[in-house]
């Protein structure tokens, strides 16, 4: 190649595993891109992330920006108090859902897609390696093996540092970090290429190796680290010697593989070391002119200064850790508090209150439902206040382990999305996305950690409001498209086997909607309307049955149903415009729950598993109803329990756990911003 690097040479880029040290790849590729055009990207573990993003069309500058902006410690989304159980059941501490969501969002943004990105969807070739028992290495090749798996799943399989990240499952086998069998995947890739091309000459490649050419000196206390290094780097010396002229050696010491709490200086150092190593390589290959030595010297000087600052900072931190070793006991107490999910703990032990905050980049959050186990809350997030006719723009899922997580749509999109329902353990979330159109303004979706947000097929406009315990039966509304015009809304039920099935209307009505479903998916509740609306309860045996109205009322609406479908809650509206919450059972019919003292309107939003606890809003104040206490505001109950929620106005209670002790809702925080909250309250037996 001529010394002016006209970028006429095509090459394969191969990247070694190395955890957070992979940021150095971005610096190296910035220099290498001057002289090579890479059309295939091969990687293991950290190299898998680089391979996926570069194959999606990201430049080295894009890769650096994406890695710099991400806090790597966010990937540590496990719960440490569960460590013994996680080791036993999952063989790792962290599930790395945050890593999956991050990679998926970057791919959505890069490729401008609304659905999942499979390996064969990548514009350039990517090859990613993982490890599994007996079968050895697992290859995810966008041109070959397992090209139909999602890119983020391939990356997640490869990025499974043993006992640090939980292994994935594939073909009923655990899949571990690719570094266990091919941490420096040069030879395995070349062997596979020879087989794929029937013995054609090996492709030209450039390999990025994280680490010094010689192993570091042994430390007396590093037995486990030595054993791991022996295992994963056992073949590296031979490969380095064999392919030295095509390998860029990037010495990242003192940064370690699992130093997830990197600061800006440490990130600068990694990028600088990548650039320095690549320049040395290009100069050795006589691809750059000698005046590049001046640039190399400047970068080396900056890298040495950064390394000195890092070493000094780490020495100081080590001294502080030794001085405060007895603070471990206090840390254990703090971890217990975090596990309990309590931001404000009641010393009497009768309740708690916690703000759920917002997702970074958004200003507000609101609740639609809480899982039956009380551990997962779903709803909407947005940059504007969440109020009628002013909807949020994104869907969120909150858990004590992971906090509030953005689950869609891809960032940067203009679609309006909300999470409206969640199954019993929080593993399945449903909602809708609205993107405009003559006949399809809304589309329903189902989210799982494994598949992300998947849109459900529908003809016309549809909404998904709730889902059964198993996550297989979804209820909502279906608006068919007739002659390119939207028809009447119909309550509908969805399964993968049948698709959407309309449930029809009550006699004399011409539109309907289904808003809640029982635990077993056999009882559906909602409303059916003409000029006025009537709450209904539907089963396969009875069809749609109207529940009537409160005395003197002209309209009713069913919003929630108990686990067995025997108790229905909602609101009934009077001609003057006021409304009252109701509770319906077969034995008692529709019974008014009244309103909070001084309020004129209210609605019941949800009911617990056995139908004994109802939550909702009355006059803009969140309430809880039980037979023993009647209707009381959540603020009153928290005050009586000695729980502080200073400065908050609790507007609505939108979800209740199966046992009735955990309530989630929406309020106005002390700064005047609409924000989701969660509270625990004991019940009188």
XYZ file of C-alpha atoms in Angstrom, residues 20-436:
417
model
C -14.114 -2.554 29.706
C -10.650 -2.350 28.134
C -12.429 -2.708 24.793
C -12.772 1.089 24.702
C -9.175 1.051 23.406
C -10.480 -0.526 20.195
C -12.145 2.783 19.304
C -8.826 4.637 19.452
C -7.012 1.965 17.442
C -9.642 1.810 14.700
C -9.576 5.614 14.326
C -5.976 5.374 13.139
C -6.352 2.103 11.225
C -9.311 3.462 9.216
C -6.852 5.817 7.547
C -5.170 2.896 5.799
C -7.674 0.039 5.711
C -11.270 -0.531 4.713
C -12.723 -3.155 7.011
C -15.556 -5.256 5.593
C -15.666 -7.998 8.240
C -15.544 -7.577 12.022
C -14.702 -10.479 14.320
C -14.864 -10.287 18.102
C -15.128 -12.037 21.417
C -16.629 -10.607 24.627
C -15.738 -6.878 24.533
C -14.680 -7.386 20.927
C -18.182 -8.650 20.174
C -19.639 -5.256 21.094
C -17.205 -3.512 18.773
C -17.841 -6.019 15.985
C -21.629 -5.583 16.197
C -21.603 -1.771 16.197
C -18.954 -1.422 13.492
C -20.745 -3.964 11.295
C -23.923 -1.909 11.764
C -22.161 1.027 10.110
C -20.674 2.899 13.062
C -17.363 4.643 12.488
C -14.539 4.546 15.017
C -15.577 8.025 16.145
C -19.159 6.797 16.651
C -17.852 3.799 18.603
C -15.778 6.024 20.875
C -18.702 8.370 21.502
C -21.086 5.507 22.314
C -18.619 3.899 24.727
C -17.616 7.180 26.365
C -21.228 8.219 26.974
C -22.132 4.903 28.594
C -21.515 4.351 32.296
C -20.176 0.805 32.286
C -21.233 0.297 35.883
C -24.847 0.397 34.662
C -24.201 -3.083 33.254
C -23.841 -4.351 36.824
C -27.583 -4.732 37.298
C -27.603 -7.721 39.648
C -28.644 -7.714 43.306
C -25.720 -8.487 45.588
C -27.731 -9.712 48.568
C -29.014 -12.495 46.311
C -25.461 -13.518 45.403
C -25.525 -17.068 46.897
C -28.873 -17.814 45.261
C -27.810 -16.311 41.933
C -24.647 -18.402 41.934
C -26.700 -21.506 42.570
C -29.544 -20.856 40.150
C -28.021 -18.601 37.491
C -24.263 -19.191 37.850
C -23.601 -15.458 37.838
C -24.276 -12.165 39.631
C -25.543 -9.808 36.931
C -28.276 -10.558 34.337
C -26.927 -7.705 32.135
C -30.372 -6.638 30.903
C -28.952 -3.093 30.767
C -26.242 -4.240 28.357
C -28.847 -5.874 26.118
C -31.051 -2.760 26.079
C -28.074 -0.496 25.377
C -26.851 -2.530 22.391
C -30.393 -2.865 21.041
C -31.069 0.894 21.285
C -27.801 1.720 19.519
C -28.641 -0.699 16.704
C -32.158 0.715 16.357
C -30.739 4.223 16.138
C -27.954 3.276 13.745
C -30.115 1.228 11.353
C -33.324 3.264 11.805
C -35.411 0.180 12.496
C -38.568 -0.417 14.503
C -38.131 -4.160 14.983
C -35.397 -6.493 16.167
C -32.062 -6.549 14.321
C -30.932 -10.055 13.401
C -27.346 -10.954 12.576
C -28.099 -11.202 8.848
C -29.596 -7.672 8.927
C -26.178 -6.075 9.542
C -24.837 -4.123 6.532
C -21.358 -5.611 6.996
C -20.273 -9.042 8.139
C -19.924 -9.674 11.879
C -18.623 -12.852 13.510
C -19.022 -13.265 17.271
C -17.881 -16.177 19.441
C -19.254 -17.677 22.657
C -18.531 -20.916 24.540
C -20.678 -23.846 25.594
C -20.220 -27.242 27.200
C -19.226 -30.174 24.942
C -19.973 -28.331 21.714
C -17.065 -25.964 22.294
C -17.245 -22.574 20.661
C -20.551 -21.163 19.394
C -20.282 -19.004 16.270
C -22.724 -16.216 15.438
C -21.924 -15.278 11.837
C -24.048 -12.810 9.888
C -23.059 -14.748 6.770
C -23.447 -18.218 8.211
C -24.076 -19.978 11.507
C -26.881 -18.622 13.704
C -27.486 -15.644 11.428
C -31.137 -15.597 12.514
C -30.453 -14.667 16.152
C -30.768 -11.069 17.337
C -27.501 -9.161 17.371
C -27.841 -8.148 21.014
C -28.357 -11.779 22.026
C -25.210 -12.800 20.166
C -23.270 -10.034 21.911
C -24.760 -10.960 25.280
C -23.804 -14.627 24.837
C -20.231 -13.633 24.028
C -20.080 -11.109 26.902
C -20.665 -13.539 29.801
C -17.624 -13.202 32.062
C -17.799 -16.363 34.243
C -19.614 -15.892 37.566
C -19.757 -12.154 36.896
C -22.464 -12.094 34.244
C -25.105 -14.805 34.193
C -24.643 -17.231 31.282
C -27.280 -17.284 28.568
C -29.178 -20.384 27.375
C -29.149 -21.796 23.861
C -30.338 -25.217 22.701
C -30.903 -26.157 26.340
C -27.272 -25.467 27.233
C -25.608 -22.663 29.129
C -23.609 -20.325 26.908
C -20.564 -18.681 28.451
C -18.101 -15.934 27.578
C -16.421 -16.504 24.228
C -13.065 -15.781 25.845
C -13.071 -19.167 27.574
C -12.292 -20.909 24.289
C -11.361 -18.140 21.843
C -10.393 -14.967 23.677
C -8.052 -14.041 20.815
C -10.119 -15.518 17.959
C -7.611 -15.306 15.107
C -6.991 -18.992 14.515
C -10.575 -20.135 14.945
C -11.763 -17.536 12.417
C -9.108 -18.484 9.870
C -9.893 -22.188 10.273
C -13.591 -21.537 9.703
C -12.849 -19.360 6.667
C -10.752 -22.117 5.098
C -13.632 -24.527 5.553
C -16.205 -22.018 4.308
C -14.206 -21.118 1.169
C -12.982 -24.660 0.405
C -9.351 -23.883 1.095
C -9.077 -20.449 -0.522
C -6.162 -18.253 0.657
C -6.587 -16.728 4.092
C -8.152 -13.235 4.075
C -5.892 -10.352 5.044
C -6.618 -9.271 8.599
C -5.524 -6.872 11.307
C -5.934 -8.086 14.895
C -6.285 -5.962 18.037
C -4.764 -7.553 21.144
C -5.450 -6.089 24.592
C -2.431 -6.674 26.798
C 1.355 -6.556 26.825
C 3.442 -8.869 24.683
C 4.872 -10.441 27.841
C 2.654 -11.496 30.789
C 2.777 -9.262 33.891
C 4.692 -10.454 36.977
C 2.912 -12.842 39.332
C 1.440 -11.329 42.513
C 1.213 -13.408 45.713
C -2.517 -12.691 46.129
C -3.603 -13.198 42.531
C -4.001 -16.993 42.387
C -7.551 -16.898 40.992
C -6.609 -14.241 38.456
C -3.584 -16.313 37.436
C -5.704 -19.431 36.967
C -8.243 -17.538 34.838
C -5.451 -15.998 32.771
C -3.846 -19.413 32.251
C -7.143 -20.756 30.957
C -8.268 -18.012 28.611
C -4.828 -16.855 27.389
C -3.141 -20.258 27.136
C -2.819 -20.052 23.343
C -2.061 -16.337 23.070
C 1.793 -16.508 23.084
C 1.857 -18.904 20.132
C -0.700 -16.880 18.184
C 1.129 -13.602 18.878
C 4.365 -15.077 17.632
C 2.713 -16.573 14.547
C 0.753 -13.465 13.546
C 2.898 -10.710 15.106
C 3.122 -8.698 11.886
C -0.674 -8.449 11.685
C -1.325 -7.738 15.360
C -1.720 -4.377 17.097
C -0.594 -4.761 20.741
C -2.489 -2.399 23.064
C -1.094 -2.297 26.607
C -4.007 -1.177 28.820
C -2.404 -1.643 32.254
C -3.364 -0.671 34.948
C -6.976 -0.878 33.681
C -8.530 -4.269 34.432
C -11.163 -6.304 32.609
C -13.879 -5.670 35.223
C -13.028 -2.065 36.159
C -16.572 -1.004 35.329
C -16.387 2.260 37.277
C -14.150 4.051 34.772
C -13.706 7.799 35.019
C -12.997 10.220 32.189
C -9.208 10.089 32.689
C -9.258 6.298 32.467
C -11.384 6.398 29.326
C -9.008 8.975 27.802
C -6.082 6.675 28.614
C -7.659 3.654 26.914
C -8.441 5.604 23.714
C -4.937 7.125 23.683
C -3.290 3.720 24.140
C -5.339 2.359 21.251
C -4.236 5.220 18.997
C -0.586 4.924 20.055
C -0.530 1.174 19.406
C -2.184 1.568 15.984
C 0.249 4.310 14.923
C 3.202 2.147 15.954
C 1.764 -0.675 13.868
C 1.194 1.504 10.793
C 4.667 3.031 11.016
C 6.221 -0.433 11.384
C 4.282 -1.496 8.268
C 5.714 1.581 6.486
C 2.238 2.849 5.780
C 2.787 6.290 7.285
C 5.434 8.918 6.722
C 8.084 9.658 9.314
C 6.501 12.983 10.236
C 3.781 10.910 11.923
C 6.423 10.191 14.599
C 5.804 13.683 15.964
C 2.111 12.902 16.396
C 2.996 9.544 17.954
C 5.295 11.220 20.473
C 2.583 13.707 21.496
C 0.050 10.927 22.021
C 2.541 8.852 24.012
C 3.246 11.817 26.269
C -0.474 12.342 26.933
C -0.966 8.627 27.606
C 1.930 8.538 30.113
C 0.482 11.533 31.962
C -2.953 9.906 32.096
C -1.480 6.633 33.358
C 0.448 8.419 36.111
C -2.747 10.175 37.247
C -4.649 6.849 37.268
C -1.969 5.077 39.325
C -1.848 7.921 41.855
C -5.649 8.024 42.184
C -5.867 4.267 42.721
C -3.194 4.340 45.399
C -5.135 7.023 47.260
C -8.355 5.047 46.979
C -6.633 1.955 48.361
C -5.489 3.914 51.404
C -9.007 5.219 51.991
C -10.441 1.701 51.757
C -8.012 0.492 54.391
C -8.891 3.365 56.745
C -12.613 2.750 56.420
C -12.636 -1.035 56.454
C -15.051 -1.074 59.400
C -17.615 0.749 57.288
C -18.407 -2.594 55.634
C -21.023 -3.271 58.296
C -22.765 -0.023 57.415
C -22.597 -0.920 53.718
C -24.316 -4.224 54.429
C -27.140 -2.356 56.159
C -27.424 -0.018 53.155
C -27.621 -2.970 50.760
C -30.430 -4.461 52.838
C -32.302 -1.154 52.599
C -31.830 -1.036 48.820
C -33.058 -4.617 48.522
C -36.153 -3.716 50.478
C -36.696 -0.960 47.893
C -37.118 1.711 50.515
C -35.945 5.245 49.930
C -37.759 6.429 53.062
C -37.943 3.808 55.769
C -40.546 3.892 58.513
C -38.968 3.147 61.900
C -42.253 1.657 63.090
C -42.106 -0.911 60.293
C -45.669 -0.219 59.144
C -44.981 1.272 55.731
C -42.647 2.999 53.308
C -42.664 5.493 50.458
C -40.292 5.868 47.523
C -40.050 8.049 44.447
C -39.412 5.981 41.321
C -37.703 8.919 39.613
C -37.436 9.214 35.837
C -35.301 7.744 33.069
C -32.228 9.779 32.167
C -33.111 12.156 29.358
C -36.784 12.461 30.354
C -38.520 14.805 32.769
C -41.648 12.984 33.970
C -42.964 9.521 34.738
C -46.342 7.951 35.458
C -47.717 4.563 36.518
C -50.269 2.309 34.828
C -49.896 -0.985 36.672
C -47.823 -3.006 39.139
C -47.120 -6.745 38.921
C -48.972 -9.045 41.303
C -45.772 -9.748 43.253
C -45.327 -5.997 43.795
C -41.819 -5.957 42.316
C -42.313 -4.442 38.852
C -44.065 -1.186 37.902
C -44.847 -0.142 34.308
C -46.060 3.091 32.781
C -45.006 6.063 30.675
C -42.256 8.675 30.648
C -42.032 11.976 28.859
C -40.636 15.465 28.665
C -44.052 17.039 29.288
C -46.513 16.703 32.094
C -48.505 13.456 32.010
C -52.125 14.537 31.985
C -55.265 14.000 29.883
C -54.604 14.800 26.206
C -50.890 15.283 27.010
C -49.391 11.836 26.792
C -45.895 10.515 27.543
C -43.602 9.543 24.700
C -41.885 6.447 26.060
C -42.605 3.218 27.921
C -40.861 2.406 31.195
C -40.393 -0.621 33.452
C -39.244 -0.203 37.063
C -37.893 -2.832 39.445
C -36.027 -2.585 42.737
C -33.032 -4.321 41.164
C -32.699 -2.228 38.009
C -34.550 0.977 38.790
C -36.530 2.666 36.016
C -35.545 1.396 32.558
C -36.593 2.773 29.181
C -38.018 -0.088 27.080
C -39.081 1.708 23.895
C -39.553 2.945 21.311
C -35.963 3.418 20.066
C -34.598 6.720 21.319
C -34.858 9.542 18.855
C -38.167 8.334 17.415
C -41.329 10.408 17.514
C -43.762 7.600 18.302
C -45.896 7.912 21.429
C -45.622 4.775 23.534
C -46.960 3.655 26.925
C -46.703 0.457 28.925
C -50.256 -0.293 30.092
C -50.186 -3.824 31.510
C -47.842 -6.331 33.136
C -48.114 -9.996 34.041
C -47.891 -11.515 37.514
C -44.081 -11.499 37.872
C -43.266 -8.521 35.656
C -41.585 -10.561 32.905
C -44.130 -9.585 30.214
C -45.231 -5.994 29.546
C -47.851 -4.847 27.031
C -48.860 -1.478 25.644
C -49.235 0.477 22.442
C -47.216 2.638 20.088
C -48.836 5.436 18.121
C -47.101 6.617 14.978
C -49.807 8.235 12.857
